[in-house]
């Protein structure tokens, strides 16, 4: 067996310890004689799995009692619709457009009401986070929406926008659990788990209780109502059972590593190695304004497309996979989520130095 360094933006690298444990439990989960995949989601064994997963996530993120945790399906993209359907009481919402995912959410919201773009960084290919300290947010907006970490462009909101008292809704798909967050600042935090937590197929929604109501837009399908899932404790229908089980293991892995404060320290050190090199390199350079750099997704270029392609190819041959930038932006991108070991980044930088010496 040999594992490569996987810099994929998602689905992405998972902790080896978690994969090994899951492998050991594959045929017989703790004396049940079956795999978690084969188990009723109404069974006692599964009830323990999903309850423990929620309890561990609550502990990790310090989620207050007046927030509910939902394990749903449909990916982050389904939330683009579910959020306006459930929250747009005045049919109006403010969107901060800092990349493709925010833009998609903004466009989807337009199907349900008046979505207003109150800030954007499209003018410089989303390479920075706009000033959001004094935005023109309509008084009757139902919420303000952000994508907190922009997976494709490698930017991150290091301070939250001034919502002027409005509910903040945030897509944390690619930064959830990478650092502590103050949950009380948000109305909804959500994320697809396939970036920084677990296998594709699960989306986690952390929602303040007062936002869970029966007063949703007419025609909202049953499956897209937060209240249905909250009332049924994520077991209204069959949940993505195996995925939630793996997420639960990752939560325990994070707790064992010292929780989110420790992860933040580790992630800063890890990303720092790569950013320091990019700042001094004669060949490679980062594409994001320094103060807005993500700790999770690091895009970079040589400035020469042929050289970029050569780098991606040679890196792959050397055991560094999925370094090609998003198809919409080109260049390279190293996604260095929680489960990417620091050695992976150290070795990548060594390889980049060698490539630079050979190609400068
Ligand atoms: C990947 C990603 C999405 C889309 O996730 P799906 O689960 O594929 O729908 C949305 N937002 C962000 C920030 C992402 O990184």
CSV table of C-alpha atoms and ligand atoms in Angstrom, one decimal:
chain,number,residue,atom,x,y,z
A,1,UNK,CA,0.0,0.0,0.0
A,2,UNK,CA,1.2,3.5,-0.7
A,3,UNK,CA,-0.6,6.7,-0.1
A,4,UNK,CA,0.2,9.9,-2.0
A,5,UNK,CA,-0.1,13.5,-0.8
A,6,UNK,CA,-3.6,14.5,-2.0
A,7,UNK,CA,-4.1,18.2,-2.4
A,8,UNK,CA,-7.6,17.8,-3.8
A,9,UNK,CA,-10.1,20.6,-3.0
A,10,UNK,CA,-12.8,18.1,-2.4
A,11,UNK,CA,-13.6,15.3,-1.9
A,12,UNK,CA,-10.3,15.5,-0.1
A,13,UNK,CA,-7.8,13.8,2.1
A,14,UNK,CA,-9.1,12.1,5.3
A,15,UNK,CA,-7.1,11.2,8.4
A,16,UNK,CA,-5.4,7.8,7.9
A,17,UNK,CA,-6.3,6.8,11.4
A,18,UNK,CA,-9.9,7.3,10.7
A,19,UNK,CA,-9.8,5.3,7.4
A,20,UNK,CA,-7.9,2.4,9.2
A,21,UNK,CA,-10.5,2.3,12.0
A,22,UNK,CA,-13.3,2.3,9.5
A,23,UNK,CA,-11.6,-0.5,7.6
A,24,UNK,CA,-11.3,-2.6,10.8
A,25,UNK,CA,-15.0,-2.1,11.5
A,26,UNK,CA,-16.1,-2.7,7.9
A,27,UNK,CA,-17.4,-6.2,8.2
A,28,UNK,CA,-18.5,-6.3,11.9
A,29,UNK,CA,-19.2,-3.0,13.6
A,30,UNK,CA,-18.5,-3.6,17.3
A,31,UNK,CA,-20.1,-7.0,17.5
A,32,UNK,CA,-23.3,-6.2,15.5
A,33,UNK,CA,-22.2,-8.6,12.8
A,34,UNK,CA,-22.8,-6.1,10.1
A,35,UNK,CA,-21.2,-3.0,8.6
A,36,UNK,CA,-22.6,0.4,9.4
A,37,UNK,CA,-23.6,0.6,5.8
A,38,UNK,CA,-25.9,-2.3,6.3
A,39,UNK,CA,-27.5,-1.1,9.5
A,40,UNK,CA,-31.0,0.3,10.0
A,41,UNK,CA,-30.8,4.0,10.8
A,42,UNK,CA,-33.4,3.3,13.5
A,43,UNK,CA,-31.2,0.7,15.2
A,44,UNK,CA,-29.8,1.2,18.7
A,45,UNK,CA,-26.2,1.0,17.4
A,46,UNK,CA,-26.9,3.7,14.8
A,47,UNK,CA,-28.7,5.9,17.3
A,48,UNK,CA,-25.5,6.0,19.3
A,49,UNK,CA,-23.4,6.8,16.3
A,50,UNK,CA,-25.4,9.8,15.2
A,51,UNK,CA,-26.0,11.1,18.8
A,52,UNK,CA,-22.3,10.9,19.6
A,53,UNK,CA,-21.4,12.6,16.3
A,54,UNK,CA,-23.6,15.5,17.2
A,55,UNK,CA,-22.4,15.7,20.8
A,56,UNK,CA,-18.7,15.7,19.7
A,57,UNK,CA,-19.4,18.4,17.1
A,58,UNK,CA,-21.2,20.5,19.7
A,59,UNK,CA,-18.2,20.1,22.0
A,60,UNK,CA,-15.7,20.9,19.3
A,61,UNK,CA,-17.4,24.0,18.0
A,62,UNK,CA,-18.9,25.0,21.4
A,63,UNK,CA,-22.4,25.2,19.9
A,64,UNK,CA,-24.9,26.8,22.2
A,65,UNK,CA,-28.1,25.0,23.2
A,66,UNK,CA,-30.3,27.4,21.2
A,67,UNK,CA,-28.7,26.0,17.9
A,68,UNK,CA,-29.7,22.8,16.2
A,69,UNK,CA,-27.3,20.6,14.4
A,70,UNK,CA,-28.7,18.9,11.2
A,71,UNK,CA,-27.1,16.2,9.1
A,72,UNK,CA,-28.7,16.5,5.7
A,73,UNK,CA,-28.1,15.5,2.1
A,74,UNK,CA,-28.1,17.4,-1.2
A,75,UNK,CA,-24.6,18.9,-0.7
A,76,UNK,CA,-23.8,22.5,0.0
A,77,UNK,CA,-25.5,23.4,-3.3
A,78,UNK,CA,-28.9,22.4,-2.1
A,79,UNK,CA,-28.5,24.9,0.8
A,80,UNK,CA,-28.4,27.6,-1.9
A,81,UNK,CA,-32.1,27.0,-2.3
A,82,UNK,CA,-33.0,25.8,1.1
A,83,UNK,CA,-31.8,29.0,2.8
A,84,UNK,CA,-34.0,31.4,0.9
A,85,UNK,CA,-37.0,29.0,0.9
A,86,UNK,CA,-36.9,28.9,4.7
A,87,UNK,CA,-35.6,32.3,5.6
A,88,UNK,CA,-36.9,34.8,3.0
A,89,UNK,CA,-40.0,36.0,5.0
A,90,UNK,CA,-39.7,39.5,3.4
A,91,UNK,CA,-38.4,38.0,0.2
A,92,UNK,CA,-35.2,40.0,0.4
A,93,UNK,CA,-31.7,39.1,1.2
A,94,UNK,CA,-28.2,40.6,0.9
A,95,UNK,CA,-25.4,38.6,-0.8
A,96,UNK,CA,-21.7,39.3,-0.6
A,97,UNK,CA,-20.2,37.8,-3.8
A,98,UNK,CA,-16.6,36.7,-3.3
A,99,UNK,CA,-16.4,33.8,-5.7
A,100,UNK,CA,-18.2,31.2,-7.7
A,101,UNK,CA,-19.9,29.5,-4.7
A,102,UNK,CA,-21.2,32.7,-3.4
A,103,UNK,CA,-22.4,33.7,-6.9
A,104,UNK,CA,-24.2,30.4,-7.3
A,105,UNK,CA,-26.0,30.9,-4.0
A,106,UNK,CA,-26.9,34.5,-5.0
A,107,UNK,CA,-28.3,33.4,-8.3
A,108,UNK,CA,-30.3,30.6,-6.7
A,109,UNK,CA,-31.8,33.0,-4.2
A,110,UNK,CA,-33.0,35.1,-7.1
A,111,UNK,CA,-35.4,32.3,-7.9
A,112,UNK,CA,-37.2,32.9,-4.6
A,113,UNK,CA,-37.1,36.6,-4.0
A,114,UNK,CA,-35.0,39.8,-4.3
A,115,UNK,CA,-31.4,38.8,-3.8
A,116,UNK,CA,-29.2,41.9,-3.7
A,117,UNK,CA,-25.5,41.9,-4.3
A,118,UNK,CA,-24.2,44.3,-1.6
A,119,UNK,CA,-20.5,43.7,-2.3
A,120,UNK,CA,-18.3,41.8,-4.7
A,121,UNK,CA,-14.7,41.1,-5.6
A,122,UNK,CA,-15.4,40.1,-9.1
A,123,UNK,CA,-13.5,43.1,-10.4
A,124,UNK,CA,-10.2,41.5,-9.5
A,125,UNK,CA,-11.1,37.8,-10.2
A,126,UNK,CA,-12.1,37.3,-6.6
A,127,UNK,CA,-8.6,37.7,-5.3
A,128,UNK,CA,-9.6,39.6,-2.2
A,129,UNK,CA,-12.3,40.1,0.3
A,130,UNK,CA,-14.2,43.4,-0.1
A,131,UNK,CA,-14.5,45.9,2.8
A,132,UNK,CA,-17.7,44.8,4.5
A,133,UNK,CA,-17.7,47.2,7.5
A,134,UNK,CA,-20.4,49.6,6.2
A,135,UNK,CA,-22.5,48.0,3.5
A,136,UNK,CA,-25.8,49.2,2.1
A,137,UNK,CA,-28.0,46.5,3.6
A,138,UNK,CA,-31.7,47.0,3.1
A,139,UNK,CA,-33.5,47.4,6.5
A,140,UNK,CA,-36.0,44.6,5.7
A,141,UNK,CA,-33.4,42.1,4.4
A,142,UNK,CA,-34.0,38.7,5.9
A,143,UNK,CA,-30.3,37.8,6.1
A,144,UNK,CA,-26.8,38.6,4.9
A,145,UNK,CA,-25.0,35.8,3.1
A,146,UNK,CA,-21.3,35.0,2.8
A,147,UNK,CA,-19.1,32.2,1.6
A,148,UNK,CA,-16.5,32.4,4.4
A,149,UNK,CA,-13.7,30.6,2.7
A,150,UNK,CA,-13.6,30.7,-1.0
A,151,UNK,CA,-12.4,27.3,-2.0
A,152,UNK,CA,-11.6,28.1,-5.7
A,153,UNK,CA,-9.9,31.5,-5.2
A,154,UNK,CA,-8.2,30.9,-1.8
A,155,UNK,CA,-9.6,33.9,0.1
A,156,UNK,CA,-11.1,33.9,3.6
A,157,UNK,CA,-13.1,36.4,5.6
A,158,UNK,CA,-10.8,37.1,8.6
A,159,UNK,CA,-13.4,39.4,10.1
A,160,UNK,CA,-17.1,38.9,9.6
A,161,UNK,CA,-19.2,41.6,7.8
A,162,UNK,CA,-21.0,44.2,9.7
A,163,UNK,CA,-24.6,42.9,9.1
A,164,UNK,CA,-26.1,45.8,10.9
A,165,UNK,CA,-28.2,43.6,13.0
A,166,UNK,CA,-29.3,41.2,10.3
A,167,UNK,CA,-28.9,37.4,10.5
A,168,UNK,CA,-25.7,36.1,9.1
A,169,UNK,CA,-25.8,33.0,7.0
A,170,UNK,CA,-22.4,31.5,6.1
A,171,UNK,CA,-21.1,28.7,3.8
A,172,UNK,CA,-18.2,27.2,5.7
A,173,UNK,CA,-17.8,24.2,3.5
A,174,UNK,CA,-14.1,24.6,3.1
A,175,UNK,CA,-13.0,26.0,6.4
A,176,UNK,CA,-15.4,24.4,9.0
A,177,UNK,CA,-13.4,22.9,11.9
A,178,UNK,CA,-10.1,24.4,10.7
A,179,UNK,CA,-10.3,26.9,13.6
A,180,UNK,CA,-12.6,27.9,16.5
A,181,UNK,CA,-15.6,30.0,15.5
A,182,UNK,CA,-18.0,32.0,17.5
A,183,UNK,CA,-21.3,30.3,16.6
A,184,UNK,CA,-23.4,33.0,18.2
A,185,UNK,CA,-22.4,35.4,15.5
A,186,UNK,CA,-24.3,33.4,12.9
A,187,UNK,CA,-27.9,32.5,12.2
A,188,UNK,CA,-26.8,29.6,10.0
A,189,UNK,CA,-23.5,27.9,9.5
A,190,UNK,CA,-23.4,25.2,6.9
A,191,UNK,CA,-21.0,23.1,5.0
A,192,UNK,CA,-20.7,20.1,2.7
A,193,UNK,CA,-18.4,17.7,4.7
A,194,UNK,CA,-16.4,16.5,1.7
A,195,UNK,CA,-13.8,19.3,2.0
A,196,UNK,CA,-12.6,19.3,5.6
A,197,UNK,CA,-14.6,16.6,7.4
A,198,UNK,CA,-15.7,13.4,5.7
A,199,UNK,CA,-17.0,11.6,2.6
A,200,UNK,CA,-19.3,13.4,0.1
A,201,UNK,CA,-23.0,13.0,0.8
A,202,UNK,CA,-23.4,14.8,4.1
A,203,UNK,CA,-24.1,18.5,4.7
A,204,UNK,CA,-24.0,19.9,8.2
A,205,UNK,CA,-26.3,22.7,9.1
A,206,UNK,CA,-26.0,24.5,12.4
A,207,UNK,CA,-29.0,26.7,12.7
A,208,UNK,CA,-30.4,29.0,15.4
A,209,UNK,CA,-33.7,27.8,16.8
A,210,UNK,CA,-35.7,30.9,16.0
A,211,UNK,CA,-34.9,30.5,12.3
A,212,UNK,CA,-36.6,27.1,12.2
A,213,UNK,CA,-40.3,27.8,11.5
A,214,UNK,CA,-43.2,26.5,9.6
A,215,UNK,CA,-43.5,29.9,7.9
A,216,UNK,CA,-41.6,29.0,4.7
A,217,UNK,CA,-42.1,30.0,1.1
A,218,UNK,CA,-45.2,28.4,-0.5
A,219,UNK,CA,-44.3,25.2,-2.4
A,220,UNK,CA,-41.2,24.5,-0.3
A,221,UNK,CA,-40.9,20.7,-0.6
A,222,UNK,CA,-41.1,18.8,2.7
A,223,UNK,CA,-37.5,17.6,2.4
A,224,UNK,CA,-36.3,21.2,2.1
A,225,UNK,CA,-37.8,22.4,5.3
A,226,UNK,CA,-35.5,22.8,8.2
A,227,UNK,CA,-38.3,22.2,10.7
A,228,UNK,CA,-39.0,18.7,9.3
A,229,UNK,CA,-35.4,17.7,9.8
A,230,UNK,CA,-35.0,19.4,13.2
A,231,UNK,CA,-38.2,17.8,14.6
A,232,UNK,CA,-37.0,14.4,13.5
A,233,UNK,CA,-33.4,14.9,14.7
A,234,UNK,CA,-32.0,14.4,11.2
A,235,UNK,CA,-33.9,11.1,10.9
A,236,UNK,CA,-37.0,12.2,9.0
A,237,UNK,CA,-35.9,9.9,6.2
A,238,UNK,CA,-32.8,7.7,5.8
A,239,UNK,CA,-29.9,10.0,6.5
A,240,UNK,CA,-26.5,9.6,4.8
A,241,UNK,CA,-25.8,7.1,7.5
A,242,UNK,CA,-22.3,5.8,6.6
A,243,UNK,CA,-21.0,9.3,5.9
A,244,UNK,CA,-22.2,10.6,9.3
A,245,UNK,CA,-20.4,7.7,10.9
A,246,UNK,CA,-17.1,8.7,9.3
A,247,UNK,CA,-17.7,12.4,10.2
A,248,UNK,CA,-18.2,11.2,13.8
A,249,UNK,CA,-14.8,9.5,13.7
A,250,UNK,CA,-13.2,12.7,12.4
A,251,UNK,CA,-14.8,14.6,15.2
A,252,UNK,CA,-13.1,12.2,17.7
A,253,UNK,CA,-9.9,12.5,15.8
A,254,UNK,CA,-10.0,16.3,16.1
A,255,UNK,CA,-10.8,16.1,19.8
A,256,UNK,CA,-7.8,13.8,20.3
A,257,UNK,CA,-5.6,16.3,18.5
A,258,UNK,CA,-6.6,19.0,21.0
A,259,UNK,CA,-9.7,20.5,19.4
A,260,UNK,CA,-10.0,23.5,17.1
A,261,UNK,CA,-7.6,25.9,18.8
A,262,UNK,CA,-4.9,23.3,18.3
A,263,UNK,CA,-6.0,22.7,14.7
A,264,UNK,CA,-5.8,26.4,14.0
A,265,UNK,CA,-2.2,26.6,15.3
A,266,UNK,CA,-1.3,23.5,13.2
A,267,UNK,CA,-3.0,25.0,10.1
A,268,UNK,CA,-1.3,28.3,10.5
A,269,UNK,CA,2.1,26.7,10.7
A,270,UNK,CA,1.3,24.4,7.7
A,271,UNK,CA,0.0,27.2,5.5
A,272,UNK,CA,2.8,29.5,6.6
A,273,UNK,CA,5.4,27.1,5.2
A,274,UNK,CA,3.8,27.4,1.8
A,275,UNK,CA,3.0,31.1,1.9
A,276,UNK,CA,6.5,31.9,3.1
A,277,UNK,CA,8.0,30.1,0.2
A,278,UNK,CA,5.6,31.7,-2.3
A,279,UNK,CA,6.6,35.1,-1.0
A,280,UNK,CA,10.3,34.5,-1.6
A,281,UNK,CA,10.1,32.4,-4.7
A,282,UNK,CA,11.4,33.8,-8.0
A,283,UNK,CA,9.2,31.4,-10.0
A,284,UNK,CA,6.0,30.8,-8.1
A,285,UNK,CA,3.7,33.4,-6.7
A,286,UNK,CA,0.4,33.5,-4.7
A,287,UNK,CA,-2.6,35.0,-6.4
A,288,UNK,CA,-4.5,36.4,-3.3
A,289,UNK,CA,-4.1,39.6,-1.4
A,290,UNK,CA,-2.0,38.8,1.6
A,291,UNK,CA,-4.4,39.8,4.4
A,292,UNK,CA,-7.2,37.7,2.8
A,293,UNK,CA,-5.3,34.4,2.4
A,294,UNK,CA,-7.0,31.2,3.2
A,295,UNK,CA,-5.4,28.6,5.4
A,296,UNK,CA,-7.1,25.8,3.5
A,297,UNK,CA,-6.8,26.6,-0.2
A,298,UNK,CA,-3.6,28.0,-1.6
A,299,UNK,CA,-3.7,29.0,-5.3
A,300,UNK,CA,-0.4,29.9,-7.0
A,301,UNK,CA,0.9,30.4,-10.5
A,302,UNK,CA,4.2,30.7,-12.3
A,303,UNK,CA,2.8,33.3,-14.8
A,304,UNK,CA,3.4,30.9,-17.6
A,305,UNK,CA,0.7,28.4,-18.5
A,306,UNK,CA,3.0,25.9,-20.1
A,307,UNK,CA,5.2,25.9,-17.0
A,308,UNK,CA,2.1,25.5,-14.8
A,309,UNK,CA,1.1,22.4,-16.8
A,310,UNK,CA,4.7,21.0,-16.6
A,311,UNK,CA,4.7,21.6,-12.8
A,312,UNK,CA,1.4,19.8,-12.3
A,313,UNK,CA,2.5,16.9,-14.4
A,314,UNK,CA,5.9,16.5,-12.7
A,315,UNK,CA,4.4,17.0,-9.2
A,316,UNK,CA,1.9,14.2,-9.9
A,317,UNK,CA,4.8,11.9,-11.0
A,318,UNK,CA,6.5,12.8,-7.7
A,319,UNK,CA,3.5,11.8,-5.6
A,320,UNK,CA,1.7,15.2,-5.2
A,321,UNK,CA,-1.8,14.8,-6.6
A,322,UNK,CA,-4.6,17.2,-7.6
A,323,UNK,CA,-2.5,20.4,-7.7
A,324,UNK,CA,-4.2,21.7,-10.8
A,325,UNK,CA,-6.1,24.9,-10.2
A,326,UNK,CA,-9.9,25.0,-10.6
A,327,UNK,CA,-10.9,24.8,-14.3
A,328,UNK,CA,-12.2,28.3,-14.1
A,329,UNK,CA,-9.0,29.9,-13.0
A,330,UNK,CA,-6.1,27.7,-14.1
A,331,UNK,CA,-2.7,27.7,-12.4
A,332,UNK,CA,-2.2,25.6,-9.3
A,333,UNK,CA,-4.0,25.2,-6.0
A,334,UNK,CA,-2.9,23.2,-3.0
A,335,UNK,CA,-5.8,22.4,-0.7
A,336,UNK,CA,-4.3,21.7,2.7
A,337,UNK,CA,-7.2,20.8,4.9
A,338,UNK,CA,-7.0,19.5,8.5
A,339,UNK,CA,-6.0,16.0,7.4
A,340,UNK,CA,-3.1,17.1,5.3
A,341,UNK,CA,0.0,16.4,7.4
A,342,UNK,CA,2.6,19.1,7.7
A,343,UNK,CA,5.1,16.8,6.1
A,344,UNK,CA,3.0,16.9,2.9
A,345,UNK,CA,3.4,20.7,2.7
A,346,UNK,CA,7.1,20.5,3.6
A,347,UNK,CA,7.8,18.0,0.9
A,348,UNK,CA,5.7,19.9,-1.6
A,349,UNK,CA,7.8,23.0,-0.9
A,350,UNK,CA,11.0,21.0,-1.3
A,351,UNK,CA,9.7,19.8,-4.7
A,352,UNK,CA,8.8,23.4,-5.7
A,353,UNK,CA,12.3,24.5,-4.9
A,354,UNK,CA,13.8,21.8,-7.0
A,355,UNK,CA,11.4,22.7,-9.9
A,356,UNK,CA,12.3,26.3,-9.5
A,357,UNK,CA,16.0,25.6,-9.7
A,358,UNK,CA,15.5,23.5,-12.8
A,359,UNK,CA,13.2,25.9,-14.6
A,360,UNK,CA,14.1,29.4,-13.5
B,1,LIG,C1,-17.5,22.6,-2.8
B,1,LIG,C2,-18.2,23.8,-2.3
B,1,LIG,C3,-19.6,23.9,-2.5
B,1,LIG,C4,-20.4,22.9,-3.3
B,1,LIG,O1,-20.6,21.8,-2.6
B,1,LIG,P1,-21.5,20.6,-3.1
B,1,LIG,O2,-21.6,19.7,-1.9
B,1,LIG,O3,-20.8,19.9,-4.2
B,1,LIG,O4,-22.8,21.1,-3.5
B,1,LIG,C5,-20.2,25.0,-2.0
B,1,LIG,N1,-19.6,26.0,-1.3
B,1,LIG,C6,-18.2,25.9,-1.1
B,1,LIG,C7,-17.5,26.9,-0.3
B,1,LIG,C8,-17.5,24.8,-1.6
B,1,LIG,O5,-16.2,24.7,-1.3
